Coordinates of C-alpha atoms in Angstrom, one line a residue:
Chain A
X1 CA 185.4 112.7 90.9
X2 CA 184.8 109.9 88.7
X3 CA 186.6 106.3 89.9
X4 CA 187.3 103.6 87.2
X5 CA 187.9 99.9 88.1
X6 CA 189.7 97.6 86.2
X7 CA 191.4 94.1 86.6
X8 CA 194.3 94.0 83.9
X9 CA 196.1 96.8 82.8
X10 CA 195.3 96.2 79.1
X11 CA 191.6 96.8 79.9
X12 CA 192.8 100.0 81.9
X13 CA 195.2 101.0 79.1
X14 CA 193.0 102.8 77.1
X15 CA 191.4 104.5 79.3
X16 CA 194.5 105.8 80.6
X17 CA 195.9 107.0 77.1
X18 CA 192.9 108.9 76.7
X19 CA 192.2 110.7 79.7
X20 CA 196.2 111.6 80.1
X21 CA 196.3 109.7 83.8
X22 CA 199.5 109.8 85.6
X23 CA 200.4 107.2 87.7
X24 CA 200.3 107.6 91.4
X25 CA 203.7 106.7 92.3
X26 CA 203.4 106.4 96.0
X27 CA 201.2 103.6 95.9
X28 CA 203.0 100.1 95.2
X29 CA 200.0 97.8 96.5
X30 CA 197.7 98.7 93.6
X31 CA 198.6 100.8 90.5
X32 CA 196.4 103.9 90.4
X33 CA 196.2 106.5 88.0
X34 CA 194.5 109.7 88.0
X35 CA 194.2 113.3 87.3
X36 CA 192.1 116.1 88.5
X37 CA 188.8 114.6 87.8
X38 CA 189.8 110.5 87.5
X39 CA 190.9 107.9 89.9
X40 CA 191.8 104.7 87.9
X41 CA 192.9 101.4 89.8
X42 CA 193.9 98.2 88.4
X43 CA 192.4 95.6 91.0
X44 CA 194.3 92.4 89.6
X45 CA 191.8 89.4 88.3
X46 CA 189.0 87.9 90.3
X47 CA 186.7 88.9 93.2
X48 CA 189.1 89.1 96.3
X49 CA 191.6 90.9 94.4
X50 CA 188.9 93.2 92.9
X51 CA 187.3 93.9 96.4
X52 CA 190.5 94.8 98.3
X53 CA 191.8 97.2 95.3
X54 CA 188.3 98.7 95.1
X55 CA 188.2 99.2 98.7
X56 CA 191.9 100.4 98.8
X57 CA 191.6 103.0 96.5
X58 CA 188.1 104.2 97.9
X59 CA 189.7 104.2 101.6
X60 CA 192.5 106.5 100.1
X61 CA 190.2 108.6 98.1
X62 CA 186.7 108.4 100.0
X63 CA 184.0 109.3 97.2
X64 CA 181.6 112.6 97.5
X65 CA 178.2 112.1 97.0
X66 CA 177.4 112.5 93.1
X67 CA 180.9 111.2 92.4
X68 CA 180.2 108.0 90.0
X69 CA 182.0 104.6 89.9
X70 CA 182.6 102.6 86.8
X71 CA 183.8 99.1 86.6
X72 CA 185.1 98.5 83.2
X73 CA 186.3 95.2 82.0
X74 CA 186.0 92.0 79.6
X75 CA 183.8 89.0 79.8
X76 CA 182.9 86.0 78.5
X77 CA 179.2 85.2 76.4
X78 CA 177.9 82.3 75.0
X79 CA 175.4 83.5 72.7
X80 CA 175.7 85.4 69.5
X81 CA 177.1 88.5 70.9
X82 CA 179.8 89.6 68.3
X83 CA 183.2 90.2 70.2
X84 CA 183.6 93.5 71.2
X85 CA 179.9 94.4 71.9
X86 CA 179.8 96.2 75.4
X87 CA 176.8 95.8 77.5
X88 CA 175.5 97.8 80.9
X89 CA 174.6 95.4 83.0
X90 CA 171.3 95.1 84.9
X91 CA 171.8 92.5 87.0
X92 CA 174.9 90.7 88.9
X93 CA 174.7 87.4 90.1
X94 CA 177.5 86.0 92.4
X95 CA 178.3 82.1 91.6
X96 CA 179.9 81.8 94.5
X97 CA 176.5 82.7 97.2
X98 CA 173.8 82.5 94.6
X99 CA 173.2 86.0 95.3
X100 CA 171.6 88.9 93.0
X101 CA 172.4 92.4 92.9
X102 CA 170.7 94.8 90.5
X103 CA 172.6 98.8 89.8
X104 CA 170.3 101.0 89.6
X105 CA 169.2 102.3 85.6
X106 CA 168.0 106.1 86.1
X107 CA 170.0 107.3 83.1
X108 CA 169.4 107.1 79.6
X109 CA 172.4 105.3 77.9
X110 CA 173.6 104.0 74.4
X111 CA 174.4 100.4 75.4
X112 CA 172.8 97.3 75.5
X113 CA 171.8 95.3 78.8
X114 CA 172.7 92.2 80.0
X115 CA 172.9 90.0 83.4
X116 CA 176.3 88.6 84.2
X117 CA 177.5 86.2 86.7
X118 CA 180.7 86.7 88.8
X119 CA 182.8 83.3 88.8
X120 CA 186.2 82.9 90.9
X121 CA 187.9 81.5 88.2
X122 CA 188.3 81.4 84.6
X123 CA 185.6 79.4 82.4
X124 CA 187.4 76.9 80.4
X125 CA 185.8 75.8 76.7
X126 CA 185.3 72.1 78.4
X127 CA 182.9 74.0 81.3
X128 CA 179.9 75.0 79.0
X129 CA 178.4 78.5 79.6
X130 CA 175.7 76.9 82.1
X131 CA 174.3 80.0 83.8
X132 CA 170.0 80.1 82.9
X133 CA 168.9 83.6 82.4
X134 CA 172.3 84.4 82.7
X135 CA 174.3 86.5 79.4
X136 CA 177.6 87.0 80.4
X137 CA 180.3 85.7 82.9
X138 CA 183.0 88.2 84.6
X139 CA 185.7 87.6 87.5
X140 CA 184.7 90.9 89.3
X141 CA 181.3 92.7 89.0
X142 CA 179.6 91.4 92.2
X143 CA 182.3 91.8 94.4
X144 CA 183.0 95.5 93.0
X145 CA 179.1 95.8 93.4
X146 CA 179.4 94.7 97.1
X147 CA 182.1 96.8 97.6
X148 CA 181.4 100.1 96.0
X149 CA 177.9 99.6 97.8
X150 CA 179.7 100.9 100.8
X151 CA 180.8 103.9 99.4
X152 CA 178.4 104.9 96.8
X153 CA 174.5 105.2 96.1
X154 CA 173.6 102.7 94.2
X155 CA 172.7 104.9 91.2
X156 CA 175.9 106.2 91.4
X157 CA 177.7 102.7 90.0
X158 CA 177.8 101.7 86.8
X159 CA 178.9 98.1 85.6
X160 CA 180.3 98.0 82.0
X161 CA 181.2 95.0 80.3
X162 CA 182.8 94.1 76.7
X163 CA 182.9 90.4 75.4
X164 CA 186.5 89.5 74.6
X165 CA 185.8 85.7 74.2
X166 CA 183.7 82.4 74.3
X167 CA 185.4 80.8 76.5
X168 CA 189.0 80.6 75.2
X169 CA 190.9 82.7 77.0
X170 CA 194.1 81.4 75.8
X171 CA 193.5 82.7 72.7
X172 CA 193.4 86.5 74.8
X173 CA 196.6 88.7 74.6
X174 CA 197.1 92.3 76.4
X175 CA 196.9 93.7 72.7
X176 CA 193.8 92.3 71.8
X177 CA 192.3 93.1 74.9
X178 CA 193.0 96.9 74.6
X179 CA 191.6 96.6 71.0
X180 CA 188.2 95.5 72.1
X181 CA 188.0 98.4 74.5
X182 CA 189.5 101.2 72.6
X183 CA 186.7 101.8 70.2
X184 CA 184.1 102.5 73.2
X185 CA 186.5 104.6 75.6
X186 CA 185.2 108.2 74.0
X187 CA 181.2 106.9 74.1
X188 CA 181.5 105.5 77.8
X189 CA 183.5 108.8 79.2
X190 CA 181.4 111.3 77.3
X191 CA 178.1 109.2 78.6
X192 CA 179.6 108.8 82.4
X193 CA 180.7 112.7 82.1
X194 CA 177.1 113.9 81.4
X195 CA 175.7 111.9 84.3
X196 CA 178.6 113.4 86.7
X197 CA 178.5 116.8 85.7
X198 CA 174.7 116.9 86.4
X199 CA 174.7 115.1 89.5
X200 CA 176.2 117.6 92.2
X201 CA 174.0 117.0 95.0
X202 CA 173.4 119.4 97.1
X203 CA 174.5 118.3 100.8
X204 CA 172.8 118.8 104.3
X205 CA 176.1 119.9 105.6
X206 CA 177.0 123.1 106.4
X207 CA 180.1 124.6 104.6
X208 CA 183.0 125.2 106.5
X209 CA 182.4 129.1 107.1
X210 CA 178.7 128.1 108.0
X211 CA 180.1 126.1 110.5
X212 CA 182.3 128.6 112.0
X213 CA 179.2 131.0 112.4
X214 CA 176.9 128.6 113.9
X215 CA 179.8 127.5 116.5
X216 CA 180.5 131.2 117.4
X217 CA 176.6 131.9 118.0
X218 CA 176.3 128.4 119.7
X219 CA 179.5 129.4 122.3
X220 CA 178.3 133.3 122.8
X221 CA 174.8 132.3 123.7
X222 CA 175.9 129.3 126.0
X223 CA 173.5 126.7 124.5
X224 CA 173.1 123.7 125.7
X225 CA 173.8 120.6 123.2
X226 CA 169.8 120.0 122.6
X227 CA 169.6 124.0 121.6
X228 CA 173.1 123.6 119.4
X229 CA 170.6 120.9 117.6
X230 CA 168.1 123.1 117.0
X231 CA 169.8 125.9 115.9
X232 CA 171.4 123.8 113.1
X233 CA 167.9 122.9 112.3
X234 CA 166.6 126.4 112.1
X235 CA 169.7 127.3 110.1
X236 CA 168.8 124.7 107.3
X237 CA 165.4 125.7 107.3
X238 CA 166.8 129.4 106.4
X239 CA 169.0 127.9 103.9
X240 CA 166.3 126.0 102.0
X241 CA 164.8 129.3 101.2
X242 CA 167.6 131.6 101.3
X243 CA 171.0 131.5 100.1
X244 CA 172.4 134.3 102.6
X245 CA 172.8 131.9 105.7
X246 CA 176.5 133.2 106.7
X247 CA 175.3 137.3 106.0
X248 CA 171.9 136.5 108.2
X249 CA 174.2 134.7 110.9
X250 CA 176.5 137.7 110.5
X251 CA 173.9 140.2 111.1
X252 CA 172.8 138.8 114.1
X253 CA 175.6 138.3 116.0
X254 CA 177.6 142.1 115.0
X255 CA 174.6 143.5 117.0
X256 CA 176.6 142.5 120.1
X257 CA 178.8 144.6 122.0
X258 CA 182.1 142.3 122.4
X259 CA 182.0 143.2 125.9
X260 CA 178.6 141.4 126.7
X261 CA 179.9 138.0 125.2
X262 CA 179.4 135.3 126.1
X263 CA 176.1 135.9 127.6
X264 CA 174.9 134.0 130.5
X265 CA 172.7 131.3 130.0
X266 CA 169.0 133.6 130.9
X267 CA 170.5 136.1 128.4
X268 CA 171.7 133.9 125.9
X269 CA 168.5 131.9 125.8
X270 CA 166.4 135.3 125.0
X271 CA 168.6 136.1 122.3
X272 CA 168.5 132.5 121.1
X273 CA 164.4 133.0 120.8
X274 CA 165.3 136.3 118.8
X275 CA 167.6 134.5 116.6
X276 CA 165.0 131.9 115.8
X277 CA 162.4 134.2 114.8
X278 CA 165.0 135.8 112.4
X279 CA 165.7 132.4 110.7
X280 CA 162.0 131.9 110.1
X281 CA 161.3 135.5 108.9
X282 CA 160.4 134.5 105.0
Chain B
X1 CA 168.2 118.7 91.4
X2 CA 165.0 119.7 90.2
X3 CA 166.7 121.6 87.3
X4 CA 168.6 118.5 86.3
X5 CA 168.6 118.2 82.3
X6 CA 165.6 115.8 82.2
X7 CA 166.7 114.3 78.8
X8 CA 169.4 112.2 80.9
X9 CA 166.7 110.4 83.0
X10 CA 165.4 107.1 81.7
X11 CA 161.6 107.5 81.6
X12 CA 159.6 106.1 84.7
X13 CA 159.0 102.3 84.3
X14 CA 161.7 101.4 81.3
X15 CA 162.5 98.5 83.7
X16 CA 160.1 96.1 85.5
X17 CA 161.7 93.6 87.6
X18 CA 159.3 90.3 87.9
X19 CA 159.9 87.8 90.8
X20 CA 159.9 84.2 89.0
X21 CA 156.5 83.0 90.6
X22 CA 155.0 85.9 89.8
X23 CA 155.4 85.3 86.2
X24 CA 152.5 83.4 86.0
X25 CA 149.9 85.6 87.2
X26 CA 147.1 87.0 85.0
X27 CA 147.9 90.4 86.5
X28 CA 151.5 90.1 85.7
X29 CA 150.9 89.4 82.4
X30 CA 148.0 92.0 81.6
X31 CA 150.7 94.9 83.4
X32 CA 153.5 93.5 81.3
X33 CA 151.3 94.0 77.8
X34 CA 150.7 97.7 78.7
X35 CA 154.6 98.3 78.7
X36 CA 155.5 96.2 75.6
X37 CA 159.0 98.0 75.7
X38 CA 160.0 97.8 78.9
X39 CA 162.9 95.3 79.8
X40 CA 161.4 92.9 82.2
X41 CA 164.2 91.4 84.2
X42 CA 163.4 88.2 86.5
X43 CA 164.4 88.3 90.4
X44 CA 163.8 85.7 93.4
X45 CA 162.5 88.1 95.8
X46 CA 161.2 91.7 95.5
X47 CA 163.3 92.9 98.6
X48 CA 166.5 91.7 96.4
X49 CA 165.9 95.1 94.6
X50 CA 163.4 97.0 96.5
X51 CA 165.1 96.6 100.3
X52 CA 168.9 97.3 98.9
X53 CA 171.2 99.3 100.9
X54 CA 172.3 102.4 99.7
X55 CA 169.5 103.2 97.4
X56 CA 168.4 107.1 97.3
X57 CA 164.7 107.6 97.0
X58 CA 164.5 110.7 95.7
X59 CA 166.9 109.9 92.8
X60 CA 164.6 106.4 92.0
X61 CA 161.7 108.9 91.7
X62 CA 163.0 110.6 89.0
X63 CA 163.0 107.5 87.1
X64 CA 160.8 104.9 88.6
X65 CA 160.7 101.1 88.1
X66 CA 158.0 98.7 88.5
X67 CA 158.3 95.6 90.5
X68 CA 155.8 92.8 90.1
X69 CA 155.6 90.6 93.3
X70 CA 153.9 87.8 95.2
X71 CA 153.1 89.1 98.6
X72 CA 153.2 86.3 101.4
X73 CA 152.5 88.2 104.7
X74 CA 149.3 89.8 105.6
X75 CA 147.9 92.4 103.5
X76 CA 146.2 94.0 105.9
X77 CA 147.3 96.7 108.6
X78 CA 145.6 98.3 111.8
X79 CA 145.3 101.8 111.9
X80 CA 149.0 104.0 112.2
X81 CA 149.0 106.0 115.0
X82 CA 149.2 109.4 112.9
X83 CA 146.4 108.7 110.7
X84 CA 142.3 109.3 111.3
X85 CA 140.1 106.9 112.1
X86 CA 136.9 108.9 111.2
X87 CA 135.1 107.6 114.4
X88 CA 135.7 103.8 112.8
X89 CA 136.3 101.2 114.6
X90 CA 138.3 97.8 113.4
X91 CA 140.0 100.6 111.2
X92 CA 142.9 98.8 108.9
X93 CA 144.7 99.5 105.9
X94 CA 146.2 97.5 102.7
X95 CA 149.3 98.0 100.8
X96 CA 148.8 95.9 97.8
X97 CA 150.9 98.4 96.0
X98 CA 153.8 99.9 97.8
X99 CA 154.7 103.6 96.9
X100 CA 153.5 106.1 94.4
X101 CA 153.3 107.6 91.2
X102 CA 153.2 111.2 92.1
X103 CA 156.2 113.1 94.2
X104 CA 155.0 114.9 96.9
X105 CA 158.0 116.6 98.7
X106 CA 156.4 116.0 102.1
X107 CA 155.4 112.5 101.6
X108 CA 156.2 110.1 104.3
X109 CA 156.7 107.1 102.0
X110 CA 160.3 108.6 101.5
X111 CA 161.3 107.9 105.0
X112 CA 159.1 104.7 105.4
X113 CA 160.7 102.8 101.9
X114 CA 164.2 102.1 101.0
X115 CA 163.2 102.8 97.5
X116 CA 161.5 104.7 95.0
X117 CA 160.4 102.2 92.9
X118 CA 157.1 101.0 93.0
X119 CA 155.8 97.3 94.1
X120 CA 152.6 95.8 92.8
X121 CA 151.6 92.9 94.6
X122 CA 149.8 90.6 91.8
X123 CA 148.0 88.2 94.2
X124 CA 145.3 90.7 95.4
X125 CA 143.0 88.0 95.3
X126 CA 144.7 86.9 98.6
X127 CA 143.7 90.1 99.9
X128 CA 140.4 89.5 99.2
X129 CA 140.5 86.6 100.7
X130 CA 142.2 87.8 104.2
X131 CA 139.8 90.7 104.2
X132 CA 136.2 88.3 103.7
X133 CA 138.0 86.1 107.0
X134 CA 137.9 89.1 108.6
X135 CA 134.7 90.2 108.0
X136 CA 133.1 86.8 109.4
X137 CA 134.6 88.6 112.7
X138 CA 133.3 92.0 112.6
X139 CA 132.9 94.6 110.2
X140 CA 135.8 96.4 108.7
X141 CA 137.1 99.8 107.9
X142 CA 139.5 99.8 104.9
X143 CA 141.4 102.2 103.6
X144 CA 142.6 100.2 100.3
X145 CA 144.8 103.3 98.7
X146 CA 147.3 103.8 101.6
X147 CA 150.6 103.7 100.6
X148 CA 150.2 104.7 97.3
X149 CA 147.4 106.2 95.1
X150 CA 145.3 103.6 93.8
X151 CA 142.9 105.6 91.6
X152 CA 146.1 107.3 90.0
X153 CA 147.2 104.1 88.5
X154 CA 143.8 102.8 87.9
X155 CA 144.7 102.8 84.0
X156 CA 147.4 100.0 84.6
X157 CA 146.2 97.9 87.4
X158 CA 142.5 98.5 87.7
X159 CA 142.6 98.0 91.3
X160 CA 140.1 100.7 92.6
X161 CA 137.3 98.7 90.2
X162 CA 138.0 95.6 91.5
X163 CA 137.9 96.9 95.6
X164 CA 134.7 98.7 94.9
X165 CA 133.3 95.2 93.1
X166 CA 134.4 93.3 96.2
X167 CA 132.6 96.1 98.4
X168 CA 129.4 95.5 96.4
X169 CA 129.6 91.6 97.7
X170 CA 130.5 92.3 101.3
X171 CA 128.0 95.3 102.9
X172 CA 130.3 95.0 106.5
X173 CA 133.4 96.3 104.5
X174 CA 133.4 100.0 104.1
X175 CA 136.3 101.0 102.2
X176 CA 137.9 104.3 101.0
X177 CA 140.1 105.4 98.2
X178 CA 142.1 108.1 98.9
X179 CA 143.6 110.3 95.7
X180 CA 145.1 113.3 94.5
X181 CA 144.6 111.7 90.9
X182 CA 142.1 113.6 89.0
X183 CA 141.7 110.3 86.9
X184 CA 137.8 109.8 87.2
X185 CA 137.2 108.2 84.0
X186 CA 137.6 104.4 84.8
X187 CA 134.8 104.9 87.6
X188 CA 132.6 106.3 84.9
X189 CA 130.8 103.3 84.7
X190 CA 130.9 101.7 88.0
X191 CA 127.6 101.7 89.9
X192 CA 128.5 104.1 93.1
X193 CA 128.0 102.1 96.3
X194 CA 127.2 103.0 100.0
X195 CA 129.9 101.4 101.5
X196 CA 132.8 103.1 99.3
X197 CA 134.4 106.4 99.8
X198 CA 136.1 108.3 97.4
X199 CA 138.6 110.5 99.2
X200 CA 140.4 112.9 97.5
X201 CA 143.5 115.1 99.1
X202 CA 143.1 119.0 98.1
X203 CA 145.8 121.4 98.8
X204 CA 146.0 125.2 97.6
X205 CA 147.2 125.4 94.1
X206 CA 150.6 127.3 95.4
X207 CA 151.0 124.0 98.0
X208 CA 150.4 121.7 94.8
X209 CA 152.6 123.4 92.6
X210 CA 155.2 123.8 94.8
X211 CA 155.4 120.5 96.5
X212 CA 152.9 118.2 95.0
X213 CA 155.0 117.4 92.1
X214 CA 153.4 115.2 89.1
X215 CA 149.9 115.7 90.7
X216 CA 146.6 117.0 88.9
X217 CA 146.1 120.6 89.5
X218 CA 143.6 121.8 92.5
X219 CA 141.5 122.7 89.5
X220 CA 141.5 119.2 88.3
X221 CA 140.9 117.2 91.2
X222 CA 137.8 119.6 92.0
X223 CA 136.6 118.3 88.2
X224 CA 137.1 115.0 89.2
X225 CA 135.0 115.4 92.0
X226 CA 132.5 117.2 90.7
X227 CA 131.6 114.2 88.2
X228 CA 131.9 111.8 91.3
X229 CA 129.4 113.5 92.5
X230 CA 127.3 113.9 90.2
X231 CA 127.1 110.2 89.7
X232 CA 126.1 109.5 93.2
X233 CA 129.8 108.7 94.9
X234 CA 130.3 109.2 98.6
X235 CA 132.9 111.6 98.5
X236 CA 135.2 113.0 101.4
X237 CA 137.8 115.9 101.3
X238 CA 141.2 115.6 102.9
X239 CA 142.9 118.6 103.8
X240 CA 145.6 116.8 105.1
X241 CA 148.3 117.6 105.4
X242 CA 148.2 121.4 105.7
X243 CA 151.5 123.3 105.2
X244 CA 152.6 126.2 106.9
X245 CA 153.9 128.7 104.8
X246 CA 154.1 132.6 104.9
X247 CA 150.7 133.2 102.9
X248 CA 149.3 130.2 104.6
X249 CA 145.9 132.2 105.4
X250 CA 145.1 133.7 102.4
X251 CA 146.2 130.4 100.5
X252 CA 143.9 128.1 102.2
X253 CA 141.1 130.5 102.5
X254 CA 141.3 130.8 98.7
X255 CA 141.0 127.1 98.3
X256 CA 138.0 126.2 100.3
X257 CA 136.2 128.9 98.5
X258 CA 137.6 127.6 95.2
X259 CA 136.3 124.1 96.6
X260 CA 132.6 125.4 97.2
X261 CA 132.1 127.6 94.1
X262 CA 132.7 124.0 92.4
X263 CA 131.8 121.2 94.9
X264 CA 128.0 121.3 96.2
X265 CA 128.8 121.5 100.0
X266 CA 125.5 119.4 100.5
X267 CA 126.6 116.3 98.7
X268 CA 129.8 116.1 100.4
X269 CA 130.3 113.1 102.9
X270 CA 132.6 114.6 105.5
X271 CA 135.8 116.4 105.6
X272 CA 139.1 115.7 107.1
X273 CA 141.9 118.5 108.6
X274 CA 145.2 117.6 110.0
X275 CA 148.6 119.6 109.7
X276 CA 151.9 118.1 108.3
X277 CA 153.0 115.5 110.9
X278 CA 155.5 112.7 110.3
X279 CA 157.1 109.8 112.6
X280 CA 160.6 110.9 113.8
X281 CA 162.3 108.2 112.2
X282 CA 160.8 109.0 109.0
X283 CA 161.7 112.5 108.7
X284 CA 165.6 112.1 109.5
X285 CA 166.2 110.4 105.9
X286 CA 163.9 112.3 104.4
X287 CA 165.8 115.7 105.4
X288 CA 168.8 114.2 104.2
X289 CA 167.8 113.2 100.8
X290 CA 165.9 116.8 100.6
X291 CA 168.3 119.3 101.9
X292 CA 166.6 122.4 99.9
X293 CA 163.2 121.4 100.9
X294 CA 161.5 124.0 103.2
X295 CA 158.6 121.7 104.0
X296 CA 160.8 118.9 105.1
X297 CA 163.7 121.3 107.0
X298 CA 161.6 123.3 109.0
X299 CA 162.0 123.3 112.6
X300 CA 159.4 120.8 113.7
X301 CA 159.0 119.8 117.5
X302 CA 159.0 116.1 118.4
X303 CA 156.7 114.8 120.8
X304 CA 156.0 111.0 121.4
X305 CA 158.0 110.4 118.1
X306 CA 156.2 112.0 115.8
X307 CA 157.2 115.7 114.3
X308 CA 155.0 118.3 113.9
X309 CA 154.3 121.9 114.3
X310 CA 154.9 123.8 117.5
X311 CA 151.0 122.6 119.2
X312 CA 149.9 126.9 119.2
X313 CA 150.7 126.6 115.4
X314 CA 149.0 123.5 114.7
X315 CA 145.9 124.7 116.6
X316 CA 145.6 127.8 115.0
X317 CA 145.8 126.6 111.3
X318 CA 143.7 123.6 112.0
X319 CA 141.1 125.8 113.7
X320 CA 141.3 128.5 110.9
X321 CA 140.3 125.9 108.5
X322 CA 137.9 124.6 110.1
X323 CA 136.3 128.0 110.8
X324 CA 136.5 128.4 106.8
X325 CA 134.9 124.7 106.3
X326 CA 132.1 125.5 108.8
X327 CA 130.5 128.2 106.4
X328 CA 129.9 125.1 104.5
X329 CA 129.8 121.6 106.0
X330 CA 128.2 121.0 109.5
X331 CA 130.5 120.8 112.6
X332 CA 130.0 116.7 112.7
X333 CA 131.5 116.3 109.3
X334 CA 135.0 117.6 109.6
X335 CA 137.1 115.5 111.5
X336 CA 140.1 117.1 113.1
X337 CA 143.7 115.4 113.7
X338 CA 145.1 116.9 116.6
X339 CA 148.4 115.8 118.7
X340 CA 146.5 114.4 121.4
X341 CA 145.6 111.6 119.4
X342 CA 149.6 110.6 119.1
X343 CA 149.8 111.2 122.8
X344 CA 146.9 109.4 123.8
X345 CA 148.1 106.1 121.6

C-alpha cells in the first residue's frame, strides 16, 4: 500500500484524479480517498492537524513492512527557486522544538533535494525568511515525520515539497495550487511505484497455514512454552534454507496414527528431538 | 531482498552528514574532498541521525551514508566478553569509526548499532592523547580496527597508517589492526613495527561468497597477507567466526590447505579460532531484519546472554580446525575461543 498525506484538498486533487481514488464515505473526521493500492488523507493545515490526520489513517489502515508514506504539499521559499519546483526533503527542522529529523535517502530520485522547516503559522511577507541553512518552510513535514516514524521505517517515508509562493500566501488559490502540483504527479507516482514494487520485504512471521501446522505439532507433542519457542526457531531456520516448511511439518505429523495423539510429555520430547533433526537436515 | 534492482539504490556515500563542530577539522575537509559530488548535510549531533528510531540496518547498508563527527566520550573501551585477549593484560579496543563498509550477514554490528551508516570521528588526535595517558599507567594492547575495518577504509581515512605511526613512537603500546581487506597498497611504504599486528580474518571461499558480502575473496586476502609477510609485518590469522554448514569440514580443511599453500607458516605470528557467537540482545534485531538468513536463523543455544552452537558442536568445530592448523602451527600459536570464557566473566 502507498499512503499519501496532504494538508489541503487542492494539493491532493491532482493525485485523486490521476489515480481515480474514491472517497471513503464512512469516515467524517477526515476525508480519505482510496483504491486498491493507495490511501490518501487530507489532514488539514498545520502540524497538529497533520499528526492527527495521519494517525487516524494509519490506525484505520495499519501499514505493513514495505509500504510507503508520501507527504506531498506546497511550501514557501526565500531563494531564487522557481515557483512550482519540486524538492525531496533531506532534512526537516521543527521550528517549535528546534529538533531536526532526517529521512533516509537510500533510493535514486529525479528531484532536487532541500531542507525544510515546519512552522506552526503561515509566514507573512513582513516576516522575512530568517531560517539559517534552511531552504524551504512548510507547516506539516516535521509532524508527519514524527507520526510516520511510529508506523513506518525511516527508509519508507518521503517528503515532497512544491514551491507555491515566496511568503505571499494571500495570492494562492486552490486552482493555482493544483496547477503547481499537477505537472509532478506522474513522475512522483512512477518513482514511488518503482520503489514500492521492489520493497516487498520478507517477514519473520509465519504464514497462517505455517502457524496452524506449528500449533498442531506443539499441542500433539505437549511442548512446553520454551520448547514451543525452540520449535518456531527451528522452523525459521528450515524456512531460510527451504521453501516447503508446511510440507515438511505435514510429513512429520502424518506419520503418527491418530489414536496416539496427543503424546504424553515423555513421548512428546522424544518426537520433538526427532523433529529438530528433520528440520536441521540440509 | 538481495534480488532488488540495483539501479534503484543510491550508491554509497551520496550524502555526507557533518556535525557543525566537525566542519573545521582537517580530516573532515580531507574526506569531503574525496567525495566532491556528495550532498553535504549539516547536523548538530551525529546521534540525531545515527540513533534515530525505526531505522533498518540491512536496508541502509544497501546505500550507506557517511557521518562525520567529533567524539566527546572516551575512545578506549575494555575487552568485551566474547573477544579473545591473546594472553594480553590491559586489553582495550577503540572505535574511531563505527560500522563497516563490508556487509557480512553474521556481523554483530547489525544488532549493536541502530543504523547501518558509517560514523567517522574526525578527532583521532584525541584517541592518541587518551592512549598516551593510559600508557603512562601501564602497557596497552589495543585493537584499533574493532567495530569497523580500518584497512578497507584506508584509501579514504588513512587511520591505519596514523595508528602505525603512533605505535612507532610508543613501544609499550601493541596494536592489532583486524581486517578482511585485500588493500595492502597503503601500507607498502610503511616500516613494519614489532608492536603492530596485522590480523586477517579468513573464511572458506564458499562462506565468503555466501555470507561476507562485498568483501574480497579468500584468494585476494591471501595475496595481501603474502605481501605483508614479505615486507616483514607480524601477521595474525583469525579463523573466527567459524560458520557451521553442511559441508563445513571439507570447506574448512580446503581453506587451511589453501592458506598454507600460499603463506609460509613459519612467518605467521599466531592464529585464533572461534565459532560464531553473538550477544542475545543483538541476535534478536539481527534475525528480525534478515528472516531468510540461515546463519542468523540457525537455532543457537543461549548461555549467559550469548548465543552459540551447541557445546558439543562448538568443541567439534574448534577441535577440527585446531587439528588442521596444528599441521602448520605450534600449539602455543593457536588461540581458541570457548564458551567457558563467556561463563567465567
